[in-house]
Coordinates of C-alpha atoms (C1' of nucleotides) in Angstrom, one line a residue:
Chain A
X1 CA 132.9 -29.0 78.8
X2 CA 132.6 -31.4 81.6
X3 CA 132.0 -35.1 81.3
X4 CA 131.6 -37.7 84.0
X5 CA 134.5 -40.1 83.8
X6 CA 133.9 -43.7 84.9
X7 CA 137.5 -44.3 85.8
X8 CA 138.0 -41.4 88.3
X9 CA 134.3 -41.3 89.1
X10 CA 134.6 -37.5 88.7
X11 CA 133.5 -34.9 86.3
X12 CA 136.5 -34.2 84.1
X13 CA 137.1 -31.1 82.0
X14 CA 137.3 -31.7 78.3
X15 CA 139.6 -29.2 76.7
X16 CA 137.9 -28.3 73.4
X17 CA 140.4 -25.9 72.1
X18 CA 142.3 -28.7 70.4
X19 CA 141.2 -31.6 68.3
X20 CA 139.3 -34.3 70.3
X21 CA 140.0 -37.9 69.7
X22 CA 137.3 -40.4 70.5
X23 CA 137.3 -44.1 70.3
X24 CA 133.9 -45.7 70.4
X25 CA 133.3 -49.4 70.8
X26 CA 131.0 -50.4 68.0
X27 CA 129.1 -53.6 67.4
X28 CA 129.9 -57.2 66.8
X29 CA 128.5 -57.8 63.4
X30 CA 126.6 -61.1 63.7
X31 CA 123.0 -59.8 63.7
X32 CA 120.8 -56.8 63.2
X33 CA 121.6 -53.8 65.4
X34 CA 119.0 -52.8 67.9
X35 CA 117.8 -49.7 69.7
X36 CA 120.3 -50.3 72.5
X37 CA 123.1 -49.9 69.9
X38 CA 121.4 -47.0 68.4
X39 CA 121.3 -45.1 71.7
X40 CA 125.0 -45.4 72.3
X41 CA 125.9 -44.4 68.9
X42 CA 123.4 -41.5 68.7
X43 CA 124.7 -40.1 72.0
X44 CA 128.2 -40.0 70.6
X45 CA 126.9 -38.6 67.3
X46 CA 125.3 -35.7 69.1
X47 CA 128.3 -35.2 71.2
X48 CA 130.4 -35.0 68.1
X49 CA 128.1 -32.7 66.3
X50 CA 127.9 -30.4 69.3
X51 CA 131.6 -30.1 69.6
X52 CA 132.0 -29.7 65.8
X53 CA 129.4 -26.9 65.8
X54 CA 131.7 -25.1 68.3
X55 CA 134.6 -25.5 65.9
X56 CA 136.4 -28.3 67.6
X57 CA 137.8 -30.9 65.3
X58 CA 136.8 -34.4 66.1
X59 CA 138.4 -37.7 65.2
X60 CA 136.0 -40.5 65.9
X61 CA 137.1 -44.0 65.5
X62 CA 134.6 -46.8 65.8
X63 CA 135.4 -50.4 65.4
X64 CA 133.5 -53.3 63.9
X65 CA 134.2 -56.6 65.7
X66 CA 134.2 -58.9 62.7
X67 CA 135.9 -61.9 64.2
X68 CA 134.1 -63.6 67.1
X69 CA 132.6 -66.9 68.1
X70 CA 129.1 -65.6 67.5
X71 CA 129.9 -64.7 64.0
X72 CA 131.4 -68.1 63.4
X73 CA 128.5 -69.9 64.9
X74 CA 126.1 -67.9 62.8
X75 CA 128.1 -68.7 59.7
X76 CA 128.0 -72.4 60.6
X77 CA 124.3 -72.4 61.2
X78 CA 123.7 -70.7 57.8
X79 CA 126.3 -72.8 56.1
X80 CA 128.3 -69.8 55.0
X81 CA 131.5 -68.1 55.9
X82 CA 132.2 -65.7 58.8
X83 CA 133.3 -63.1 56.3
X84 CA 129.9 -63.2 54.5
X85 CA 128.1 -62.9 57.8
X86 CA 130.1 -59.9 59.0
X87 CA 130.0 -58.1 55.7
X88 CA 126.3 -58.6 55.5
X89 CA 125.8 -57.1 59.0
X90 CA 128.2 -54.3 58.3
X91 CA 126.2 -53.3 55.3
X92 CA 123.1 -53.5 57.5
X93 CA 124.8 -51.3 60.0
X94 CA 125.4 -48.6 57.5
X95 CA 121.9 -48.9 56.1
X96 CA 120.4 -48.4 59.6
X97 CA 122.7 -45.7 60.9
X98 CA 122.7 -43.7 57.7
X99 CA 118.9 -43.6 58.1
X100 CA 119.3 -42.6 61.7
X101 CA 121.2 -39.6 60.4
X102 CA 124.3 -40.6 62.2
X103 CA 127.4 -38.9 60.7
X104 CA 129.9 -41.5 59.6
X105 CA 132.9 -41.9 61.9
X106 CA 136.3 -40.8 60.7
X107 CA 137.2 -44.4 60.5
X108 CA 135.6 -47.8 61.0
X109 CA 138.5 -50.2 61.5
X110 CA 137.8 -53.9 61.4
X111 CA 139.6 -56.5 63.5
X112 CA 140.2 -58.7 60.6
X113 CA 142.1 -56.0 58.8
X114 CA 144.4 -55.3 61.7
X115 CA 145.7 -58.7 62.4
X116 CA 149.3 -57.5 61.9
X117 CA 148.8 -54.7 64.3
X118 CA 147.3 -57.0 66.8
X119 CA 150.1 -59.5 66.5
X120 CA 152.7 -56.7 67.0
X121 CA 150.8 -55.6 70.0
X122 CA 150.8 -59.0 71.5
X123 CA 154.5 -59.4 70.7
X124 CA 155.2 -56.3 72.8
X125 CA 153.1 -57.6 75.6
X126 CA 155.1 -60.9 75.6
X127 CA 158.3 -58.9 75.4
X128 CA 157.3 -57.1 78.5
X129 CA 156.3 -60.4 80.1
X130 CA 152.8 -59.1 80.4
X131 CA 151.5 -62.0 78.3
X132 CA 152.5 -65.6 77.7
X133 CA 151.8 -68.3 75.2
X134 CA 150.1 -71.4 76.5
X135 CA 148.4 -74.5 75.3
X136 CA 145.2 -72.9 74.0
X137 CA 146.4 -69.4 73.2
X138 CA 148.2 -66.4 74.4
X139 CA 147.0 -64.9 77.6
X140 CA 147.4 -61.6 79.3
X141 CA 148.7 -61.9 82.8
X142 CA 146.3 -60.0 85.0
X143 CA 148.4 -60.4 88.1
X144 CA 151.2 -58.5 86.5
X145 CA 149.0 -55.4 86.1
X146 CA 148.4 -54.3 89.7
X147 CA 145.9 -51.7 88.7
X148 CA 143.6 -54.3 87.2
X149 CA 140.0 -53.6 88.3
X150 CA 140.4 -49.8 88.5
X151 CA 137.8 -49.0 85.9
X152 CA 135.1 -51.4 87.1
X153 CA 136.1 -51.0 90.7
X154 CA 136.5 -54.7 91.1
X155 CA 139.0 -56.4 93.4
X156 CA 141.1 -59.1 91.9
X157 CA 140.6 -61.6 94.7
X158 CA 136.9 -61.2 94.6
X159 CA 136.8 -61.8 90.9
X160 CA 138.6 -65.1 91.2
X161 CA 136.0 -66.5 93.5
X162 CA 133.3 -65.2 91.2
X163 CA 134.6 -66.7 88.0
X164 CA 132.4 -69.5 87.1
X165 CA 133.0 -70.0 83.5
X166 CA 134.9 -73.2 82.8
X167 CA 138.4 -72.6 83.8
X168 CA 141.0 -73.1 81.2
X169 CA 143.8 -75.2 82.8
X170 CA 146.4 -73.8 80.6
X171 CA 146.1 -70.3 82.1
X172 CA 148.5 -69.5 84.9
X173 CA 145.8 -67.6 86.7
X174 CA 142.1 -68.1 86.0
X175 CA 141.6 -64.4 85.6
X176 CA 144.0 -64.2 82.6
X177 CA 142.2 -63.6 79.4
X178 CA 143.0 -64.5 75.9
X179 CA 144.7 -62.1 73.5
X180 CA 145.1 -64.8 70.9
X181 CA 143.1 -68.0 70.6
X182 CA 144.5 -71.0 68.8
X183 CA 142.3 -72.5 66.2
X184 CA 142.3 -74.4 63.0
X185 CA 138.9 -73.4 61.8
X186 CA 138.4 -70.5 59.5
X187 CA 138.8 -67.6 60.0
X188 CA 142.4 -68.1 61.1
X189 CA 145.7 -66.3 60.7
X190 CA 149.3 -67.4 61.2
X191 CA 151.0 -65.9 64.2
X192 CA 154.4 -66.5 65.8
X193 CA 152.7 -68.7 68.4
X194 CA 150.5 -70.7 66.1
X195 CA 147.4 -70.5 63.9
X196 CA 144.4 -68.8 65.5
X197 CA 142.5 -65.6 65.9
X198 CA 142.6 -62.6 68.2
X199 CA 140.8 -62.4 71.5
X200 CA 137.9 -59.9 71.8
X201 CA 139.6 -57.1 73.7
X202 CA 142.9 -56.9 71.9
X203 CA 141.5 -55.4 68.7
X204 CA 140.3 -52.3 70.5
X205 CA 143.6 -51.8 72.2
X206 CA 145.6 -52.3 69.0
X207 CA 143.3 -50.2 66.8
X208 CA 142.8 -47.3 69.2
X209 CA 146.5 -46.9 69.8
X210 CA 147.2 -47.2 66.1
X211 CA 144.7 -44.5 65.0
X212 CA 144.5 -42.3 68.0
X213 CA 147.9 -42.7 69.7
X214 CA 148.9 -44.0 73.2
X215 CA 146.5 -41.6 74.9
X216 CA 143.4 -39.9 73.6
X217 CA 140.5 -38.0 74.9
X218 CA 137.4 -40.1 75.2
X219 CA 136.8 -43.8 75.1
X220 CA 133.1 -44.7 75.0
X221 CA 130.7 -47.4 74.8
X222 CA 127.7 -49.0 76.5
X223 CA 127.8 -49.5 80.3
X224 CA 127.9 -53.2 79.8
X225 CA 131.3 -53.0 78.3
X226 CA 132.9 -51.6 81.5
X227 CA 133.7 -55.1 82.6
X228 CA 135.4 -57.1 81.2
X229 CA 136.0 -55.4 77.9
X230 CA 137.2 -52.0 78.9
X231 CA 138.9 -53.2 82.0
X232 CA 140.9 -55.5 79.8
X233 CA 141.6 -52.9 77.2
X234 CA 143.1 -50.6 79.8
X235 CA 145.2 -53.3 81.2
X236 CA 146.6 -54.4 77.8
X237 CA 147.1 -50.9 76.5
X238 CA 148.7 -49.4 79.5
X239 CA 150.9 -52.5 80.0
X240 CA 152.0 -52.1 76.4
X241 CA 152.5 -48.3 76.1
X242 CA 153.4 -47.5 79.7
X243 CA 151.2 -44.5 79.6
X244 CA 147.6 -43.6 80.6
X245 CA 145.1 -44.8 78.0
X246 CA 142.0 -42.7 77.5
X247 CA 141.5 -39.5 79.5
X248 CA 137.8 -39.9 79.9
X249 CA 135.7 -43.0 80.0
X250 CA 132.2 -42.3 79.0
X251 CA 129.6 -45.0 79.3
X252 CA 126.0 -44.9 78.0
X253 CA 123.2 -46.5 80.0
X254 CA 121.3 -49.5 78.8
X255 CA 118.0 -49.5 77.0
X256 CA 115.5 -51.7 78.8
X257 CA 112.2 -53.0 77.6
X258 CA 109.7 -53.8 80.3
X259 CA 112.4 -53.1 82.8
X260 CA 114.7 -55.7 81.4
X261 CA 117.9 -55.0 79.5
X262 CA 117.5 -55.3 75.8
X263 CA 120.0 -57.8 74.5
X264 CA 120.3 -60.3 71.8
X265 CA 120.9 -63.1 74.2
X266 CA 117.6 -62.4 76.0
X267 CA 115.8 -62.1 72.7
X268 CA 113.9 -59.0 73.7
X269 CA 115.4 -56.6 71.2
X270 CA 113.7 -54.2 68.9
X271 CA 115.8 -53.9 65.8
X272 CA 116.6 -50.5 64.4
X273 CA 115.2 -51.6 61.1
X274 CA 111.8 -52.3 62.7
X275 CA 111.7 -49.1 64.8
X276 CA 112.8 -47.0 61.8
X277 CA 110.1 -48.5 59.7
X278 CA 107.4 -47.7 62.2
X279 CA 108.6 -44.5 63.8
X280 CA 111.4 -43.0 61.7
X281 CA 114.7 -41.6 62.7
X282 CA 113.6 -38.3 64.3
X283 CA 111.4 -40.0 66.9
X284 CA 114.1 -42.6 67.7
X285 CA 116.6 -39.8 68.2
X286 CA 114.3 -37.8 70.4
X287 CA 113.6 -40.9 72.4
X288 CA 117.3 -41.8 72.8
X289 CA 118.2 -38.3 73.9
X290 CA 115.2 -37.9 76.3
X291 CA 117.1 -39.0 79.4
X292 CA 120.6 -38.4 80.6
X293 CA 123.0 -40.6 78.7
X294 CA 124.3 -42.4 81.7
X295 CA 121.0 -43.6 82.9
X296 CA 118.7 -46.4 81.8
X297 CA 115.9 -45.6 79.4
X298 CA 112.9 -47.9 79.0
X299 CA 111.7 -48.6 75.5
X300 CA 107.9 -48.4 75.1
X301 CA 105.5 -47.5 72.4
X302 CA 104.1 -45.0 74.9
X303 CA 107.4 -43.1 75.0
X304 CA 107.7 -43.2 71.3
X305 CA 104.3 -41.8 71.0
X306 CA 105.1 -39.0 73.3
X307 CA 108.0 -38.1 71.2
X308 CA 105.8 -38.3 68.1
X309 CA 103.7 -35.5 69.6
X310 CA 106.8 -33.5 70.2
X311 CA 108.0 -34.1 66.7
X312 CA 104.8 -32.8 65.3
X313 CA 105.3 -29.6 67.2
X314 CA 108.8 -29.3 65.8
X315 CA 107.5 -29.8 62.3
X316 CA 104.9 -27.1 62.9
X317 CA 107.5 -24.8 64.2
X318 CA 109.6 -25.3 61.1
X319 CA 106.8 -24.6 58.7
X320 CA 105.6 -21.6 60.6
X321 CA 109.1 -20.2 60.3
X322 CA 109.5 -20.7 56.6
X323 CA 106.0 -19.3 55.9
X324 CA 106.3 -16.3 58.2
X325 CA 104.9 -13.2 56.6
X326 CA 103.7 -11.0 59.4
X327 CA 105.0 -7.5 59.5
X328 CA 104.5 -7.3 63.2
X329 CA 107.6 -7.6 65.4
X330 CA 108.2 -8.8 68.8
X331 CA 111.6 -8.4 70.3
X332 CA 112.5 -12.0 70.1
X333 CA 116.3 -11.9 69.8
X334 CA 117.0 -11.7 73.5
X335 CA 114.8 -14.6 74.4
X336 CA 116.3 -16.7 71.6
X337 CA 119.8 -15.9 72.9
X338 CA 118.8 -17.0 76.3
X339 CA 117.4 -20.3 75.1
X340 CA 120.5 -20.9 73.0
X341 CA 122.8 -20.4 76.0
X342 CA 120.6 -22.7 78.0
X343 CA 120.9 -25.4 75.3
X344 CA 124.7 -25.1 75.2
X345 CA 125.1 -25.0 79.0
X346 CA 123.0 -28.1 79.3
X347 CA 125.3 -30.0 76.9
X348 CA 128.5 -28.6 78.4
X349 CA 127.4 -29.9 81.8
X350 CA 128.0 -33.6 81.4
X351 CA 126.1 -33.7 78.2
X352 CA 122.6 -33.3 79.5
X353 CA 120.6 -33.9 76.4
X354 CA 117.3 -33.9 78.3
X355 CA 117.8 -30.3 79.4
X356 CA 119.1 -29.3 76.0
X357 CA 115.9 -30.8 74.5
X358 CA 113.9 -28.7 77.0
X359 CA 115.6 -25.6 75.7
X360 CA 114.9 -26.7 72.1
X361 CA 111.2 -27.2 72.9
X362 CA 111.0 -23.8 74.5
X363 CA 112.1 -22.4 71.2
X364 CA 109.6 -24.4 69.4
X365 CA 106.8 -23.4 71.7
X366 CA 107.7 -19.8 71.6
X367 CA 107.7 -19.8 67.8
X368 CA 104.3 -21.6 67.7
X369 CA 102.9 -19.1 70.1
X370 CA 104.0 -16.2 68.1
X371 CA 102.6 -17.8 65.0
X372 CA 99.3 -18.6 66.7
X373 CA 99.1 -14.9 67.7
X374 CA 100.0 -13.7 64.2
X375 CA 103.1 -12.1 65.6
X376 CA 105.7 -14.1 63.8
X377 CA 107.5 -11.4 61.8
X378 CA 109.7 -12.1 58.8
X379 CA 112.9 -10.8 60.4
X380 CA 112.2 -12.5 63.7
X381 CA 111.6 -15.7 62.0
X382 CA 115.0 -15.4 60.4
X383 CA 116.6 -15.1 63.8
X384 CA 114.7 -18.0 65.2
X385 CA 115.2 -20.2 62.2
X386 CA 119.0 -19.8 62.4
X387 CA 119.0 -21.0 66.0
X388 CA 116.3 -23.7 65.3
X389 CA 118.5 -25.1 62.5
X390 CA 121.6 -25.0 64.6
X391 CA 119.9 -27.1 67.3
X392 CA 118.3 -29.4 64.7
X393 CA 121.7 -30.2 63.2
X394 CA 123.3 -30.9 66.6
X395 CA 120.4 -33.1 67.6
X396 CA 120.6 -34.8 64.2
X397 CA 116.9 -34.2 63.4
X398 CA 115.9 -33.6 59.9
X399 CA 113.0 -32.3 58.0
X400 CA 112.9 -33.4 54.4
X401 CA 113.3 -30.7 51.7
X402 CA 110.6 -30.2 49.2
X403 CA 111.2 -29.5 45.6
X404 CA 110.1 -26.1 44.3
X405 CA 107.7 -27.7 41.8
X406 CA 106.0 -29.6 44.6
X407 CA 105.8 -26.4 46.7
X408 CA 104.2 -24.6 43.7
X409 CA 101.7 -27.4 43.2
X410 CA 100.7 -27.1 46.9
X411 CA 100.4 -23.4 46.8
X412 CA 98.2 -23.6 43.7
X413 CA 95.9 -26.1 45.4
X414 CA 95.7 -23.9 48.5
X415 CA 94.7 -20.9 46.5
X416 CA 92.1 -22.9 44.7
X417 CA 90.8 -23.9 48.1
X418 CA 90.8 -20.3 49.3
X419 CA 88.6 -19.3 46.4
X420 CA 86.1 -22.1 47.1
X421 CA 86.1 -21.2 50.8
X422 CA 85.3 -17.6 50.0
X423 CA 82.5 -18.8 47.8
X424 CA 81.4 -21.0 50.7
X425 CA 81.7 -24.1 48.6
X426 CA 83.0 -26.0 51.5
X427 CA 82.5 -29.4 50.2
X428 CA 84.8 -28.8 47.3
X429 CA 87.3 -27.0 49.4
X430 CA 87.4 -30.0 51.8
X431 CA 88.1 -32.2 48.8
X432 CA 91.2 -30.3 48.1
X433 CA 92.2 -30.5 51.7
X434 CA 91.7 -34.2 51.7
X435 CA 93.7 -34.5 48.6
X436 CA 96.6 -32.7 50.2
X437 CA 96.2 -34.8 53.3
X438 CA 96.8 -37.8 51.2
X439 CA 100.1 -36.3 50.2
X440 CA 100.9 -35.9 53.9
X441 CA 100.4 -32.2 53.5
X442 CA 98.6 -30.7 56.4
X443 CA 97.0 -27.3 56.2
X444 CA 97.1 -24.8 59.0
X445 CA 94.4 -22.2 58.7
X446 CA 95.5 -19.0 60.3
X447 CA 93.2 -16.0 60.5
X448 CA 94.1 -14.5 57.3
X449 CA 96.1 -17.1 55.5
X450 CA 96.7 -20.8 55.2
X451 CA 100.1 -22.4 55.4
X452 CA 101.0 -25.9 54.7
X453 CA 103.3 -28.4 56.4
X454 CA 104.7 -31.7 55.2
X455 CA 104.1 -34.2 57.9
X456 CA 106.6 -37.0 58.1
X457 CA 104.7 -40.2 57.6
X458 CA 104.8 -42.3 60.8
X459 CA 103.5 -45.8 60.2
X460 CA 102.8 -46.4 63.8
X461 CA 100.7 -43.3 64.2
X462 CA 97.2 -44.0 65.6
Chain B
rG1 C1' 127.1 -62.8 97.7
rG2 C1' 130.3 -58.5 95.7
rU3 C1' 130.4 -53.9 92.9
rA4 C1' 128.1 -49.8 90.5
rC5 C1' 123.9 -47.1 89.3
rU6 C1' 119.0 -45.9 90.6
rC7 C1' 114.1 -44.8 93.5
rU8 C1' 110.7 -37.4 92.3
rG9 C1' 103.4 -36.0 90.6
rG10 C1' 99.0 -40.7 86.1
rC11 C1' 103.6 -41.2 82.8
rA12 C1' 108.5 -39.2 81.3
rG13 C1' 112.2 -36.3 83.6
rA14 C1' 115.8 -32.0 85.6
rA15 C1' 118.0 -28.4 88.9
rC16 C1' 119.3 -26.3 93.5
rG17 C1' 120.6 -26.6 101.0
rG18 C1' 115.5 -21.9 101.2
rU19 C1' 111.8 -20.4 94.6
rU20 C1' 106.3 -26.7 93.9
rA21 C1' 111.4 -26.9 86.6
rU22 C1' 109.7 -28.7 82.1
rG23 C1' 107.3 -32.1 78.8
rC24 C1' 103.4 -35.7 77.8
rG25 C1' 98.5 -36.8 79.5
rU26 C1' 93.8 -34.8 81.3
rG27 C1' 89.8 -30.6 81.8
rA28 C1' 88.2 -25.9 79.8
rG29 C1' 88.8 -22.1 76.3
rC30 C1' 90.7 -19.5 71.8
rC31 C1' 91.1 -19.9 66.5
rU32 C1' 88.0 -22.3 62.2
rG33 C1' 82.6 -22.7 57.8
rC34 C1' 83.9 -27.4 60.0
rA35 C1' 88.2 -29.8 61.1
rA36 C1' 93.3 -30.6 61.9
rA37 C1' 97.4 -28.3 63.8
rG38 C1' 98.7 -24.8 67.0
rC39 C1' 98.0 -21.6 71.1
rU40 C1' 96.0 -20.0 76.0
rU41 C1' 94.6 -21.6 80.7
rA42 C1' 93.6 -24.9 84.6
rU43 C1' 95.2 -29.3 86.8
rA44 C1' 99.6 -32.8 90.6
rC45 C1' 101.9 -29.5 97.2
rA46 C1' 105.5 -35.1 94.3
rA47 C1' 110.3 -36.9 96.5
rG48 C1' 110.8 -45.6 98.4
rG49 C1' 110.3 -46.2 104.3
rG50 C1' 112.5 -44.6 108.9
rG51 C1' 116.0 -41.7 111.5
rG52 C1' 119.8 -37.7 111.8
rU53 C1' 122.6 -32.9 110.7
rU54 C1' 120.5 -27.9 109.8
rC55 C1' 116.9 -22.0 111.3
rG56 C1' 115.5 -24.8 106.8
rA57 C1' 116.6 -31.0 102.8
rC58 C1' 114.1 -33.6 97.2
rU59 C1' 119.2 -32.0 97.7
rC60 C1' 124.1 -33.8 103.0
rC61 C1' 124.8 -38.2 106.6
rC62 C1' 123.1 -43.1 108.6
rU63 C1' 119.9 -47.1 108.2
rC64 C1' 116.2 -50.4 106.1
rG65 C1' 113.8 -51.6 101.5
rG66 C1' 112.7 -52.0 96.0
rG67 C1' 114.7 -51.9 91.0
rU68 C1' 118.4 -52.4 87.1
rA69 C1' 123.2 -53.6 85.4
rC70 C1' 128.0 -56.0 85.7
rC71 C1' 130.8 -60.1 88.1
rU72 C1' 134.6 -63.2 81.5
rC73 C1' 128.2 -63.2 75.3
rC74 C1' 126.7 -58.0 75.4
rA75 C1' 126.1 -51.1 73.0

RNA sequence: GGUACUCUGGCAGAACGGUUAUGCGUGAGCCUGCAAAGCUUAUACAAGGGGGUUCGACUCCCUCGGGUACCUCCA
């Protein structure tokens, strides 16, 4: 598999024969997660599921930043503690992402639970004279790390002139960034240098090295983290361990809305909660995977609607497959194999989910065509279903299971309707159909038989 | 201002130095008692502007322009 690496700006080969270790920068838990967060995490979820489906073991570590000015501010404004705020939004995170059918990471380390590791990490940096304590905190000395800027392709001297945030006089160099900030206000921890809390970037360095080792395979996150966050992480980590940090840096493009970046600070976010309620997880996932991960995607109801149409085709495909009875056969295996290879090739080539989805929809179309022509044979449908389900799992799409009782009930109603139709009592037959519709069961009348499908209820539909 | 990414048909969105992906939408048709769903078929000669390299460029190079992101809040 090849993945475009931000650091080298080249496609890098990912060796999938051994375990793959991934560190993904998660969210700062001070507010509801939005579709932008969802995209990044869904991209990595599909990557992980794809690799796992190939038998590659994955260790995915994703942090929660649970100590940060924003959390503290929020706590102050709500008259509560930072801990309560962060634990509330961690809960909400799980609520949202479980619904989005994102497989839980191997580990979700929190900054506040790794203060000791962070302190040890800083101690090492000071020992190596890569960091120094000062009046307001402990700072990383950027000038001592000559490769600083290599990820974001920034030049140190240009950065200095561009830094416009109030310069802290206690820093030796304005570019130096805090690894430890002195403070007396909760949450604070004791450290060899004084009471305070960790800087933003240090947690990821300390925790990734702790869980994944000095070097690991993929470090991921949103594009907006390239600078300063990931730049600083590289500097700290490599300064500390003296070895190359992540092998591949994989950055996911932003979600925009009306062409503007979606972000909490611009107040133009669509929360996952809101979009889940209105569109559901399958449509969100299709939407998030509809473009190449590295590019911007623009959020709009129109696009979600387009994916709704597609989702209906997927549902139809599934129910056609499970209801296939035709004895006719068409040699389907070869074509399915072709589509399957196309799907895999797309993902192996810099994780092109758009092309993979094209392949998936080819399979859906092909199935629906066969069904429409009454050519979907039982054994063929088994072949297709196997592949369909494989793709469904990788993409993280899900069609809810129905209980046997429910299925029986539906079948009974359908045969009642059949009788009425034969007797040309269409009004009564339609009543049954309406009743089923109310249960979100849609009937598909084929020439000789009727099948049913359970349509996912989409609040935003029509 | 610097850096990166980006500009493809009404919309979304790929690939490749030579073949007008594909999906949505739209029109027509098939199926049906009627619908719905689905299917079939038709429909766009598209590449930000201008140069250049080439037998040939959407693809490579130059240049001009637009957009977005980042330049110590950010997924």
